[in-house]
Amino acid sequence: MSLPKISLVRRTEDVPKWMPLVTTLGAVLLAFVIGGIILKSIGANPFYIYGYFFKGAFGSLGSFSDVMVKASPLILIGLGCSLAFRMRLWNIGAEGQFFMGAFFASLVPLVPLVPMETTPKIVVLTLMGFLGMIGGALYGFIPGYLKAKFNINEIIVTLMLNYIVVFWNNYWIFGKWSDSGFQMTKTFPKAAWLPRLADLAGQYKVFSGITLHAGVLFGLLAALIVHIILNNSNWGYMINLIGDNPRAARYAGADIAKNTILVFMLSGALAGLAGMVEVSGVVHRLQERISTSYGFSGVIVAWLAKLNPWAVIVVSILFGALIVASREIQPSGISFLLQGIILFLVISSDVLLKYKFQLTRSAKVKDEVAA
Amino acid sequence: MMNFSEILRSGLSTGTILLFAAIGEIITERSGIQNLGVEGMMLFGAMAAFKASYMTGNVWIGLLVAIIAGGILSLAHALVTIHFQADQTVSGLSLTFLGTGLALVIGEGLTGMTTATVPNLTIPLLSKIPFIGQVFFSNLNLLVYIGYLTIPIAWYFINKTKPGLDMRAVGENPAAADTLGVNVYATRYLYTFVGGCMAGLAGATISVAVSPGWYSHLTTSGQGWIAVALVIFSHWNPTRAALGGYLFGMLRRFTLDLQGPAMLLGMRNPFFYNHNLVFFLQMVPYALTIVALLWGSSAARRKRIGAPASLGIPYSRGERGV
């Protein structure tokens, strides 16, 4: 039996710069092909659905603005996840930190923490953003502390916290803050709304009905900050070093416990800010369903972007499109399905960066040795 | 009013779900592969069992389809992590997405349907034992009894058989196992598959036995993740995992029962009078999972038990010594 055998051989040379991009794009393309086959096999028409995706996402200024609205929280969450993943901290709790951020930000108009009629909008919004980040950071502190002090698996802790915060928010939404028995709070006063392009419709006719809000700027600013932290600061150097080689980092004098907690808190703060952006920019109230699994999609975004802050923005826009388009498509699981397939193929495609495929003809010799 | 034996019986039923999933994951992890996709495989299995029973009218076919469905899904994780050496954490997460997506897409339109379910049984002689017979052996779901049997079988397999020894060797030191002639790749594929099958069965235990029906992603509502936590809490020991699963099941029932009576221990029951406080009760299982992990990890450090030494590390033949 000496059939030619395909084997993997580890690359010794560096791959060309274009290759990671090409393999990732190839993987995404292949994901749509496989997704199409699955859709076809259950009796749906993949061409119609994909065409609908594209039209529904990029067909008009209005729909593209919807895409950017969905991308805004994804950018912030994706950045937070990228930061944590650089240190190989598996923060799967962005969903929970997002909800906690939304809760803390909502305290400002709902308690209210400042008189809503007289305080300038800029003060209200700054306070909300600040509190949103604190909420997310506190919720990120828990898994960070447990990981640093007791080496507790952060994946499980963050996941459990995701469930807990939903009940916590529900306690307020269904109870004290319920809007006359409905499962949502009252609409926030206008001072707590992030400015939208539609607000400018008086001057510029094209903007009428455009829901894009200022939250997207937070995402761009955050990308710049995360980029600077990771590439131009000592702290970023430490984060990367701890992630790549914790032993070497320890010899270099890194305080791994302290950095674990800090990175988790910063990661949580970004997700918390995303929560503030969503309640203040989109729904204008606190309610149970403010996230369409942004926290989990953020994990995929970070990974697809290969933990690069600028790539996070691009991938978030693509995922925003996926979310917008899948709103109107049945069955509703399609967007999950595609996200799962995309992520699977992207991590599989990494094998091409590490290994070469080689045909070995003399499998016989090897077999004899093994026997 | 609350009845301890009822809580216990309910814990045995719902605990069986966690038992199957956790023991399956223990077997996978003992061979060195961490599969965090349990939630996705369970949801896929739950949907497969329900849909197959609904279409054929035969619940046994449903169970079989669920087991195969969970197993096949796990092979995606096996291929990506064993052959392509991808990160096991990320691959497990993608598997959760994939399983959830597949379950929601294929399970579209099943909500609200009813189907045949796994029957309840009373064990002839054992049910006659006072109290114990009533609680453990009468009028319980067939899968609960299969769960009982799974515990000693899994324990015996892992600790007392040659294949079990090989499996542990591959999880602890794959290079050494390889030199002794154990096929590391095949072993890991096999036990990842077994873990997937059991996750599929766990899903089926929900949808066609313990709480029949298809409620889209709420069908599992995070139990797959609790199962993963149980694996760590149990120190990769199937007996402890099973007991933990039963305890969780009892806890769920207890928090439900707590809402019923107007008076509790001679006091006004706050959960009865203010229904919003129930949200805090619903947090309890998830919060307790974290506490259990904390407890489990400190016990593990004291007794120096850890995860399988090569858990999560890809093995590449001839490339490195460890």
XYZ file of C-alpha atoms in Angstrom:
693
model
C 0.000 0.000 0.000
C 2.001 2.962 -1.142
C -0.645 5.501 -1.965
C 0.626 9.063 -2.049
C -0.015 10.602 1.338
C -0.647 14.240 2.157
C 1.219 15.413 5.187
C 1.669 18.701 6.970
C 5.140 20.135 7.268
C 5.820 23.060 9.563
C 6.924 26.188 7.738
C 10.388 27.312 8.651
C 10.271 30.553 6.691
C 8.005 33.556 7.363
C 4.845 33.643 5.284
C 4.475 36.548 2.836
C 2.645 39.570 4.258
C -0.383 39.182 1.990
C -1.041 35.616 2.990
C -2.982 36.038 6.278
C -5.358 38.426 4.502
C -5.850 36.079 1.565
C -6.469 33.000 3.716
C -8.932 34.911 5.902
C -10.860 36.247 2.923
C -10.797 32.813 1.354
C -12.165 31.313 4.552
C -15.005 33.849 4.720
C -15.865 33.177 1.084
C -15.824 29.434 1.661
C -18.046 29.940 4.723
C -20.677 31.571 2.524
C -20.426 28.685 0.059
C -20.858 26.076 2.808
C -23.628 28.141 4.407
C -25.284 28.251 0.986
C -25.121 24.495 0.651
C -26.702 24.066 4.082
C -29.431 26.584 3.236
C -30.070 24.827 -0.072
C -30.301 21.459 1.646
C -33.032 22.684 3.993
C -34.981 24.053 1.071
C -34.097 27.753 1.195
C -32.731 29.721 -1.755
C -29.204 30.850 -0.844
C -28.843 33.254 -3.793
C -31.988 35.054 -2.805
C -30.884 35.242 0.843
C -27.366 36.455 0.057
C -28.688 38.978 -2.473
C -31.069 40.158 0.194
C -28.150 40.415 2.632
C -26.267 42.713 0.335
C -29.236 44.868 -0.608
C -30.515 45.006 2.943
C -27.121 46.094 4.229
C -25.605 48.366 1.604
C -28.556 49.148 -0.681
C -29.151 52.714 0.486
C -27.757 55.403 2.754
C -30.434 54.533 5.292
C -29.604 50.853 5.409
C -25.870 51.534 5.518
C -26.487 53.835 8.451
C -28.321 50.933 10.152
C -25.261 48.788 9.526
C -23.025 51.372 11.188
C -25.424 51.607 14.128
C -25.067 47.854 14.647
C -21.320 48.052 14.086
C -20.783 50.703 16.785
C -21.163 48.443 19.845
C -19.402 45.634 17.970
C -16.332 47.818 17.428
C -16.086 48.646 21.137
C -16.676 45.054 22.232
C -14.332 43.682 19.573
C -11.603 46.034 20.783
C -12.146 44.968 24.389
C -11.965 41.297 23.423
C -8.846 41.879 21.309
C -7.101 43.458 24.262
C -7.970 40.564 26.581
C -7.171 37.906 23.971
C -3.729 39.422 23.381
C -3.001 38.366 26.948
C -4.751 35.041 26.312
C -7.492 35.981 28.751
C -10.729 34.500 27.465
C -13.206 37.228 28.213
C -16.434 35.703 26.906
C -18.324 38.015 29.233
C -18.589 41.063 26.983
C -22.313 40.366 26.763
C -22.654 40.723 30.534
C -20.322 43.699 30.761
C -22.375 45.330 27.996
C -25.571 44.882 30.043
C -23.907 46.142 33.220
C -22.627 49.192 31.343
C -26.123 49.831 30.022
C -27.486 49.555 33.567
C -24.949 51.950 35.068
C -25.413 54.462 32.245
C -29.186 54.275 32.704
C -28.806 55.310 36.336
C -28.114 58.869 35.160
C -31.510 59.569 33.551
C -33.563 57.085 35.615
C -32.553 57.828 39.213
C -31.862 60.663 38.070
C -28.312 61.392 39.185
C -28.385 64.940 37.826
C -31.411 67.209 37.210
C -32.341 66.207 33.670
C -34.033 69.470 32.622
C -31.237 71.843 33.535
C -27.989 69.908 33.041
C -26.315 70.471 29.653
C -26.488 67.488 27.281
C -22.713 67.189 27.091
C -22.462 66.758 30.880
C -25.242 64.160 30.957
C -23.703 62.152 28.107
C -20.180 62.313 29.537
C -21.463 61.121 32.888
C -23.387 58.281 31.227
C -20.363 57.184 29.209
C -18.189 57.326 32.297
C -20.648 55.307 34.385
C -21.115 52.793 31.569
C -17.383 52.187 31.566
C -17.317 51.853 35.353
C -20.160 49.334 35.258
C -18.393 47.245 32.638
C -15.055 47.529 34.426
C -16.516 46.420 37.760
C -18.152 43.465 36.063
C -14.830 42.668 34.397
C -13.049 42.930 37.726
C -14.797 39.821 39.114
C -13.434 37.278 36.597
C -10.098 39.108 36.496
C -9.687 38.936 40.259
C -10.799 35.292 40.483
C -8.401 34.385 37.671
C -5.479 36.307 39.162
C -5.891 35.190 42.772
C -7.391 31.699 42.546
C -6.698 30.689 38.946
C -10.419 30.131 38.323
C -11.351 29.467 34.697
C -12.425 32.874 33.395
C -14.543 31.443 30.581
C -16.997 29.848 32.980
C -17.066 32.836 35.333
C -17.723 35.347 32.560
C -20.435 33.142 31.066
C -22.224 32.735 34.371
C -22.030 36.493 34.939
C -23.679 36.953 31.534
C -26.751 35.131 32.810
C -26.750 36.809 36.200
C -26.817 40.380 34.880
C -29.884 39.676 32.747
C -31.814 38.761 35.899
C -30.382 41.796 37.677
C -31.577 44.150 34.928
C -34.940 42.406 34.783
C -35.427 43.029 38.483
C -35.334 46.776 37.766
C -37.043 46.697 34.375
C -39.987 44.621 35.593
C -40.138 46.302 38.986
C -39.189 49.762 40.160
C -38.426 51.242 36.734
C -41.164 49.542 34.763
C -43.026 51.869 32.425
C -46.598 51.306 33.628
C -46.235 47.532 33.718
C -44.383 47.125 30.426
C -41.102 45.240 30.478
C -39.035 48.330 29.780
C -38.225 51.600 31.461
C -39.625 54.986 30.512
C -37.987 56.660 27.513
C -34.985 58.715 28.608
C -35.290 62.525 28.463
C -33.764 63.997 25.279
C -30.693 65.184 27.171
C -29.638 61.541 27.542
C -29.803 60.820 23.795
C -26.619 60.666 21.785
C -26.859 63.119 18.859
C -27.940 61.546 15.568
C -27.432 62.570 11.971
C -31.211 62.809 11.714
C -30.987 65.767 14.114
C -29.353 67.680 11.264
C -32.189 66.960 8.836
C -33.280 70.625 9.169
C -30.114 71.793 7.420
C -29.339 68.773 5.235
C -32.297 67.007 3.687
C -30.352 63.768 3.009
C -30.007 63.068 6.715
C -33.716 62.829 7.443
C -34.417 59.504 9.101
C -30.734 58.557 9.300
C -30.230 56.880 12.669
C -26.432 56.916 12.760
C -25.408 58.366 16.115
C -22.262 59.749 17.704
C -21.472 56.404 19.336
C -19.590 55.331 16.244
C -17.029 58.042 17.045
C -16.369 56.404 20.421
C -15.485 53.247 18.551
C -13.019 55.013 16.249
C -11.427 56.864 19.161
C -11.202 53.651 21.175
C -9.496 51.900 18.246
C -6.860 54.621 18.192
C -6.310 54.344 21.955
C -6.108 50.551 21.908
C -3.711 50.749 18.962
C -1.450 53.130 20.891
C -1.609 51.001 24.050
C -0.731 47.810 22.201
C 1.938 49.151 19.868
C 3.440 52.238 21.465
C 3.399 51.714 25.213
C 5.349 49.699 27.735
C 2.124 48.336 29.100
C 1.106 47.054 25.678
C 4.497 45.428 25.316
C 3.933 43.652 28.643
C 0.427 42.536 27.613
C 1.783 40.992 24.418
C 4.708 39.419 26.228
C 2.523 37.861 28.929
C 0.223 36.519 26.219
C 3.016 35.035 24.121
C 5.255 33.723 26.852
C 4.135 34.105 30.453
C 7.278 32.499 31.793
C 9.546 34.980 30.043
C 7.278 37.797 31.194
C 7.621 36.669 34.793
C 11.410 36.657 34.484
C 11.185 40.134 33.005
C 9.443 41.232 36.176
C 5.856 41.475 34.912
C 3.167 41.435 37.597
C 0.869 38.976 35.869
C -1.861 39.081 38.526
C -2.120 42.869 38.425
C -2.150 42.947 34.622
C -4.774 40.217 34.465
C -7.114 42.318 36.593
C -6.330 45.565 34.758
C -6.761 44.115 31.280
C -10.016 42.461 32.295
C -11.284 45.764 33.678
C -10.322 47.720 30.566
C -11.857 45.046 28.376
C -15.029 45.256 30.468
C -15.006 49.059 30.361
C -15.052 49.005 26.548
C -17.974 46.571 26.539
C -19.706 48.718 29.165
C -19.278 51.786 26.972
C -20.878 49.785 24.160
C -23.850 49.222 26.469
C -24.104 52.965 27.119
C -23.904 53.647 23.369
C -26.775 51.246 22.730
C -29.162 52.604 25.390
C -28.281 56.246 24.745
C -27.931 56.091 20.965
C -30.496 53.515 19.856
C -33.183 52.308 22.262
C -33.260 55.385 24.590
C -34.431 53.240 27.469
C -33.335 50.168 29.388
C -35.074 46.987 28.307
C -34.425 43.273 28.316
C -33.565 42.887 24.663
C -30.912 45.477 23.947
C -28.348 43.070 22.560
C -28.537 40.681 19.640
C -25.650 38.680 21.071
C -23.241 41.570 20.527
C -21.017 40.149 23.242
C -20.544 36.847 21.445
C -20.260 38.360 17.995
C -17.569 40.634 19.450
C -15.517 37.545 20.267
C -15.690 36.459 16.641
C -14.981 39.968 15.406
C -11.811 40.124 17.510
C -10.641 36.782 16.215
C -11.423 37.505 12.567
C -9.556 40.791 12.914
C -6.568 38.829 14.217
C -6.683 41.090 17.315
C -5.745 44.124 15.244
C -7.665 47.277 16.357
C -8.079 48.722 12.851
C -9.176 45.427 11.390
C -11.773 45.242 14.199
C -13.519 48.247 12.633
C -13.701 46.650 9.175
C -14.894 43.280 10.476
C -17.471 44.965 12.742
C -19.002 46.703 9.730
C -19.268 43.359 7.917
C -20.894 41.790 10.971
C -23.178 44.802 11.347
C -24.321 44.076 7.811
C -24.897 40.440 8.700
C -27.023 41.439 11.706
C -29.034 44.055 9.796
C -29.717 41.734 6.887
C -30.664 38.768 9.042
C -33.296 40.777 10.929
C -35.714 40.305 8.089
C -34.749 36.808 7.082
C -36.275 33.606 8.362
C -35.191 31.343 9.917
C -33.601 33.607 12.467
C -30.654 31.333 13.217
C -28.980 31.973 9.853
C -26.795 34.764 11.167
C -25.574 32.536 14.039
C -24.955 29.721 11.613
C -22.880 31.870 9.279
C -20.924 33.376 12.171
C -20.109 29.887 13.443
C -19.003 28.623 10.041
C -16.940 31.744 9.355
C -15.099 31.473 12.660
C -14.477 27.765 12.170
C -13.017 28.219 8.735
C -10.909 31.208 9.725
C -9.251 29.354 12.588
C -8.793 26.353 10.315
C -7.227 28.510 7.624
C -4.505 29.489 10.072
C -3.047 26.051 9.491
C -1.955 27.286 6.056
C 0.120 29.972 7.743
C 1.880 27.521 10.023
C 2.186 24.489 7.749
C 2.771 23.466 4.168
C 0.978 20.563 2.589
C 3.327 18.008 1.130
C 2.770 14.852 -0.862
C 4.732 11.933 0.510
C 4.914 8.908 -1.749
C 6.863 6.512 0.393
C 4.329 5.998 3.130
C 5.290 2.324 3.018
C 8.659 2.755 4.666
C 7.107 4.681 7.523
C 4.479 2.017 8.064
C 7.109 -0.671 8.274
C 9.050 1.263 10.855
C 5.917 1.824 12.870
C 5.078 -1.870 12.739
C -45.754 22.761 50.444
C -42.185 21.737 49.856
C -41.503 18.070 49.894
C -37.939 16.887 50.160
C -38.399 13.644 48.273
C -40.102 15.519 45.432
C -37.160 17.922 45.223
C -34.798 14.964 45.249
C -36.707 13.203 42.465
C -36.824 16.337 40.382
C -33.089 16.762 40.946
C -32.498 13.227 39.665
C -34.423 13.995 36.478
C -32.953 17.373 35.572
C -29.560 16.368 36.963
C -29.414 13.573 34.396
C -29.077 16.226 31.676
C -25.954 17.635 33.312
C -24.704 14.142 34.129
C -24.585 13.036 30.488
C -23.038 16.283 29.270
C -20.458 16.509 32.064
C -19.327 12.877 31.900
C -19.029 13.158 28.120
C -16.870 16.250 28.494
C -14.760 14.531 31.169
C -14.008 11.715 28.734
C -13.069 14.225 26.007
C -10.875 16.248 28.341
C -9.181 13.197 29.783
C -7.828 12.549 26.282
C -6.413 16.089 26.170
C -9.064 17.869 24.110
C -11.093 20.644 25.661
C -14.397 21.071 23.876
C -16.235 24.185 25.005
C -18.931 23.571 22.415
C -21.077 21.494 24.788
C -23.873 24.074 24.775
C -24.020 24.037 20.977
C -23.881 20.247 20.720
C -26.599 19.926 23.365
C -28.892 22.358 21.599
C -28.281 20.597 18.292
C -28.971 17.232 19.947
C -32.135 18.532 21.598
C -33.415 19.783 18.262
C -32.398 16.596 16.434
C -34.134 14.363 18.984
C -37.280 16.420 18.909
C -37.438 16.738 15.146
C -36.665 13.074 14.492
C -39.261 11.884 17.030
C -41.757 14.330 15.602
C -41.213 13.147 12.048
C -41.071 9.416 12.710
C -43.302 9.271 15.766
C -40.660 7.072 17.351
C -38.752 8.488 20.294
C -36.004 5.842 20.140
C -35.080 6.984 16.652
C -35.070 10.490 18.102
C -32.555 9.498 20.771
C -30.341 7.756 18.247
C -30.392 10.719 15.870
C -29.521 13.098 18.726
C -26.531 10.984 19.752
C -25.243 10.828 16.191
C -25.935 14.538 15.641
C -23.914 15.550 18.707
C -21.112 13.210 17.686
C -20.902 14.481 14.127
C -20.830 18.091 15.282
C -17.974 17.300 17.663
C -15.945 15.930 14.747
C -15.705 19.471 13.368
C -13.972 20.454 16.608
C -11.793 17.355 16.469
C -10.660 18.006 12.916
C -9.869 21.657 13.541
C -8.050 21.155 16.840
C -6.326 17.821 16.247
C -5.280 18.083 12.624
C -5.223 21.831 12.069
C -3.971 22.526 15.597
C -6.295 25.476 16.049
C -6.823 27.031 19.446
C -9.233 24.776 21.349
C -10.947 27.618 23.192
C -11.824 29.501 20.023
C -12.800 26.340 18.194
C -15.108 25.337 21.054
C -16.771 28.725 20.963
C -17.274 28.476 17.212
C -18.814 25.079 17.750
C -21.314 26.639 20.148
C -22.235 29.195 17.494
C -22.409 26.563 14.790
C -24.545 24.189 16.848
C -26.870 26.972 17.957
C -27.230 28.268 14.403
C -27.854 24.816 12.931
C -30.367 23.999 15.665
C -32.306 27.237 15.159
C -32.297 26.947 11.364
C -33.220 23.267 11.130
C -35.553 23.484 14.127
C -37.538 26.367 12.619
C -41.250 25.778 13.035
C -40.985 23.069 15.701
C -41.990 25.364 18.562
C -45.333 24.407 20.029
C -45.363 20.929 18.530
C -45.667 17.818 20.676
C -44.105 14.441 20.163
C -43.627 11.021 21.678
C -41.468 11.071 24.810
C -39.245 8.620 26.652
C -41.462 6.618 29.051
C -41.271 6.523 32.832
C -40.451 3.209 34.483
C -40.661 1.614 37.890
C -37.944 -0.926 38.649
C -39.664 -4.126 39.897
C -37.768 -5.226 43.027
C -35.763 -2.159 43.936
C -38.831 0.069 44.109
C -40.054 -1.980 47.068
C -37.229 -0.768 49.325
C -38.728 1.670 51.843
C -38.141 5.385 51.004
C -35.144 4.700 48.726
C -37.286 2.645 46.383
C -39.927 5.341 46.261
C -37.423 8.101 45.555
C -34.843 6.477 43.305
C -36.554 3.613 41.526
C -40.205 4.327 40.924
C -41.876 6.179 38.098
C -38.757 7.924 36.832
C -37.718 8.521 33.269
C -35.847 5.652 31.621
C -32.940 7.996 30.901
C -32.520 8.646 34.630
C -31.791 4.936 35.136
C -29.394 4.966 32.199
C -27.744 7.901 33.953
C -27.318 5.802 37.129
C -25.592 3.108 35.083
C -23.391 5.585 33.260
C -21.628 6.606 36.478
C -20.007 3.262 37.392
C -19.407 2.383 33.740
C -17.562 5.656 33.119
C -15.585 5.284 36.339
C -14.637 1.702 35.540
C -13.742 2.532 31.961
C -11.519 5.474 32.872
C -9.744 3.875 35.822
C -9.726 0.119 35.270
C -9.537 -0.697 31.577
C -6.691 -0.676 29.061
C -8.412 1.730 26.638
C -9.154 3.996 29.607
C -5.506 3.928 30.590
C -4.486 4.754 27.017
C -6.948 7.627 26.997
C -5.507 9.075 30.205
C -1.960 8.595 28.928
C -2.795 10.559 25.780
C -4.249 13.339 27.911
C -1.306 13.477 30.281
C 1.687 12.799 28.066
C 0.881 12.180 24.406
C 4.520 11.799 23.335
C 5.069 8.999 25.843
C 1.802 7.338 24.860
C 2.875 7.567 21.229
C 6.156 5.759 21.897
C 4.178 2.994 23.581
C 2.204 2.505 20.386
C -0.991 4.379 21.258
C -2.368 6.274 18.282
C -2.694 9.754 19.787
C -4.694 11.254 16.921
C -7.180 8.392 16.693
C -7.623 8.304 20.472
C -8.402 12.004 20.611
C -10.815 11.779 17.684
C -12.608 8.874 19.314
C -13.120 10.490 22.713
C -14.043 13.872 21.267
C -16.692 11.973 19.324
C -17.861 10.108 22.440
C -18.134 13.411 24.315
C -20.171 14.850 21.448
C -22.500 11.843 21.440
C -23.120 12.261 25.158
C -23.769 15.998 24.748
C -26.299 15.106 22.049
C -27.921 12.626 24.440
C -27.984 15.318 27.137
C -29.851 17.592 24.734
C -32.291 14.800 23.912
C -32.827 14.251 27.634
C -34.255 17.771 27.740
C -36.349 17.839 24.591
C -37.935 14.386 24.558
C -37.792 13.347 28.211
C -37.433 15.743 31.135
C -39.100 18.885 29.793
C -40.391 17.872 26.372
C -40.639 20.479 23.659
C -38.575 22.777 21.476
C -38.115 26.287 22.842
C -35.347 27.417 20.449
C -32.220 28.555 22.299
C -34.054 28.583 25.630
C -34.227 24.780 25.474
C -30.762 24.450 26.988
C -30.508 27.953 28.529
C -26.855 27.662 29.469
C -26.854 24.130 30.897
C -24.036 23.166 28.539
C -21.835 25.760 30.176
C -22.833 24.612 33.652
C -21.797 21.109 32.564
C -18.370 22.438 31.562
C -18.088 24.095 34.968
C -19.057 20.811 36.637
C -16.166 19.090 34.870
C -13.687 21.443 36.505
C -15.532 21.354 39.828
C -15.506 17.540 39.807
C -11.755 17.333 39.118
C -12.475 15.237 36.021
C -14.115 12.556 38.165
C -17.412 11.173 36.766
C -18.875 10.299 40.175
C -18.386 13.796 41.532
C -19.705 15.276 38.294
C -22.875 13.194 38.569
C -23.441 14.182 42.203
C -22.860 17.822 41.270
C -25.374 17.482 38.438
C -28.028 16.034 40.767
C -27.382 18.792 43.300
C -27.869 21.424 40.615
C -31.077 19.767 39.522
C -32.362 19.836 43.105
C -31.394 23.461 43.451
C -33.384 24.404 40.366
C -36.461 22.699 41.705
C -35.933 24.191 45.161
C -35.838 27.745 43.821
C -39.092 27.036 41.969
C -40.773 25.557 45.050
C -39.660 28.497 47.136
C -42.031 30.751 45.195
C -45.160 28.740 45.978
C -46.162 29.037 49.619
C -47.425 32.250 51.190
C -45.785 31.405 54.500
C -42.233 30.166 54.851
C -40.797 28.917 58.159
C -43.506 30.882 59.931
C -42.674 34.125 58.099
C -44.291 35.915 55.195
C -42.598 34.503 52.096
C -40.991 37.495 50.342
C -40.882 35.653 46.997
C -44.616 35.058 47.148
C -45.525 38.656 47.891
C -42.980 40.401 45.644
C -42.677 38.443 42.462
C -39.755 40.517 41.215
C -37.530 39.041 43.898
C -37.767 35.778 41.950
C -35.152 37.195 39.586
C -32.675 36.865 42.425
C -33.667 33.230 42.905
C -33.045 32.634 39.219
C -29.495 33.940 39.603
C -28.705 31.319 42.224
C -27.681 28.369 39.977
C -25.323 30.573 37.976
C -23.854 32.279 41.037
C -23.447 28.929 42.727
C -21.528 27.639 39.717
C -18.926 30.314 40.374
C -18.844 29.438 44.091
C -18.502 25.764 43.221
C -15.552 26.532 40.956
C -13.931 28.537 43.724
C -14.458 25.690 46.155
C -13.374 23.048 43.658
C -10.196 24.865 42.742
C -9.042 25.376 46.315
C -9.699 21.704 47.073
C -7.770 20.765 43.936
C -4.795 22.840 45.001
C -4.812 21.283 48.459
C -4.905 17.760 47.106
C -2.682 18.596 44.140
C -5.167 17.412 41.547
C -5.082 19.260 38.295
C -6.417 19.162 34.814
C -4.980 16.503 32.489
C -1.441 17.768 31.899
C -1.792 18.111 28.126
C -5.320 19.503 28.117
C -5.659 22.058 25.352
C -2.196 21.497 23.894
C -2.124 20.237 20.310
C 0.054 17.204 19.668
C 2.204 17.103 16.610
C 4.022 13.872 16.054
C 7.789 14.143 16.071
C 7.856 17.863 16.643
C 8.483 18.235 20.314
C 9.165 16.058 23.276
C 6.382 17.114 25.600
